[in-house]
Coordinates of C-alpha atoms in Angstrom, one line a residue:
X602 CA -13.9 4.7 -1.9
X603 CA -16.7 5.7 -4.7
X604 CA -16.0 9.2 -4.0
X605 CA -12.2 9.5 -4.5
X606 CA -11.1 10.2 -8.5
X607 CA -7.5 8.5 -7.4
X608 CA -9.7 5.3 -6.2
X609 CA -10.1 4.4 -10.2
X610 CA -7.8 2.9 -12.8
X611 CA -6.7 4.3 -15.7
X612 CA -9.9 2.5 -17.5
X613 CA -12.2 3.9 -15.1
X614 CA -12.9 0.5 -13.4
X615 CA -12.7 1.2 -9.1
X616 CA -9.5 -0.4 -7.4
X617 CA -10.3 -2.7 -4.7
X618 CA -7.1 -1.5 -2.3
X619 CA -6.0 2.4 -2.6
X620 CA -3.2 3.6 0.3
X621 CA -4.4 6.4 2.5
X622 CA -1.7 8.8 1.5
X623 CA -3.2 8.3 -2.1
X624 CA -6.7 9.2 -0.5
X625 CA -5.2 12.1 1.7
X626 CA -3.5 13.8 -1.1
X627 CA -7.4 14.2 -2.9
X628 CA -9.1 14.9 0.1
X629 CA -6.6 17.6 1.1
X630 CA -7.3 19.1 -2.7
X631 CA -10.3 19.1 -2.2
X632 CA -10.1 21.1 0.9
X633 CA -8.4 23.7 -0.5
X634 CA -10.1 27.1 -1.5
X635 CA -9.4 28.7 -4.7
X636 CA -5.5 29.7 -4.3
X637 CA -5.1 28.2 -1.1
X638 CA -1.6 26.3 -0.3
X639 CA -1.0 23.0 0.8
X640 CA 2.6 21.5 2.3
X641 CA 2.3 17.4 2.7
X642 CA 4.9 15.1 3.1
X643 CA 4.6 11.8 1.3
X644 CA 6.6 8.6 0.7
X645 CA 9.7 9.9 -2.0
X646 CA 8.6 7.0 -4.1
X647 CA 4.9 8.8 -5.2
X648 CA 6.7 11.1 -7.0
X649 CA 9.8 9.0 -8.3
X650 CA 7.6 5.5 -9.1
X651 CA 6.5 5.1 -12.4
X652 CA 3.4 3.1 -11.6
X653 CA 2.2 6.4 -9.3
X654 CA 2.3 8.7 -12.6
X655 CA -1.5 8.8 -12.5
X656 CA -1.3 10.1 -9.1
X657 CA 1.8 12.8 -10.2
X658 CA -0.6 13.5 -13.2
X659 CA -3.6 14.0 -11.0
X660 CA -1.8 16.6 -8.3
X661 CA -0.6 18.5 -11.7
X662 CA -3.8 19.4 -13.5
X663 CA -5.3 20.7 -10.1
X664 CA -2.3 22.3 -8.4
X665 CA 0.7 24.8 -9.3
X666 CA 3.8 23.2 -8.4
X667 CA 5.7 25.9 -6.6
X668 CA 9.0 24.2 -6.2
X669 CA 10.6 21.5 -8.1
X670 CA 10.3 18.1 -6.9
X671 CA 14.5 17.9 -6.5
X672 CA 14.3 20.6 -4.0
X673 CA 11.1 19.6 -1.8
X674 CA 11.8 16.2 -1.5
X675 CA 14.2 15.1 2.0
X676 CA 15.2 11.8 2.7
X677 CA 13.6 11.7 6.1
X678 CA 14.4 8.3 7.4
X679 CA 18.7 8.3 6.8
X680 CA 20.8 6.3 9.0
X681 CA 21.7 8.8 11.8
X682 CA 17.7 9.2 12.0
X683 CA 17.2 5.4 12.3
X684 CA 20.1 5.0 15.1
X685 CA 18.5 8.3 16.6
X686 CA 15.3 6.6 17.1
X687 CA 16.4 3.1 18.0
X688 CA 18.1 4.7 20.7
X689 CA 15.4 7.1 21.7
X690 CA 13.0 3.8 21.8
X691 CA 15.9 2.0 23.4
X692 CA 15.9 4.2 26.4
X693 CA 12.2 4.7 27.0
X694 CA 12.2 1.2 27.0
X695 CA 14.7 1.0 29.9
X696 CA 12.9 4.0 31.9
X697 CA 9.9 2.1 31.5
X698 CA 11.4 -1.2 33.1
X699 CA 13.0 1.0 36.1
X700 CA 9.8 2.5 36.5
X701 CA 7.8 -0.2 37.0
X702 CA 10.4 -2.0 39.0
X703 CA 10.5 1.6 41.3
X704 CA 6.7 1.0 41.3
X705 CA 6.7 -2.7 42.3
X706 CA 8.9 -1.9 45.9
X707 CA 7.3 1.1 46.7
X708 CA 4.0 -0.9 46.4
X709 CA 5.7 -3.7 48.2
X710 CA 6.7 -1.1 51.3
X711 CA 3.7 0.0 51.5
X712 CA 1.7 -3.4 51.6
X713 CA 4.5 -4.3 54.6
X714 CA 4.1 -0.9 56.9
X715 CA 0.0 -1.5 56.5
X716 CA 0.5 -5.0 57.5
X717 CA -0.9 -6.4 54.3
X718 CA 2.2 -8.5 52.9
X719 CA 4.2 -11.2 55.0

């Protein structure tokens, strides 16, 4: 982490445990060429938490805002999302267990018309 400016404290001291969207949002900086753009989305809560100011202050001094943070940031994960997903997870799970039961007989047919199952 020695080479990541967000991987230090206030004091200058290195943090022993720094998230990877922390990390990403430098990297990706870094990446950028001289008036380049960059979309991301984040966690709401590194731009709303007050202990994440440091990263906030960080983006600010190297980048040019070009909305405001009430417009760009979407609740991604409401409840109709949730229940969307559960239910997409839901019914994979059930193909899943058809499909292997499909698989199971049709290996079981074929190990009786070879001869290779009682």
């Amino acid at each position: 982490m020695g080479s990541y400016d967000l991987a230090k404290k206030p004091d200058g001291k290195w943090q022993t445990k720094v998230g990877r969207d922390i990390l990403f949002i430098e990297r990706n900086l870094d990446f950028l060429k001289p008036g380049g753009r960059m979309a991301i989305v984040l966690p709401q809560g590194r731009f709303n938490n007050s202990s994440d100011k440091n990263i906030r202050d960080f983006i600010a001094e190297r980048c040019r805002i070009l909305a405001d943070m009430d417009q760009i940031i979407v609740p991604v994960l409401n409840e109709n999302f949730k229940k969307f997903i559960t239910d997409i997870i839901n019914y994979s799970k059930l193909l899943l267990a058809q499909a292997d039961l499909t698989y199971q007989q049709a290996e079981d047919l074929l190990l009786s018309e070879l001869g290779l199952k009682d």
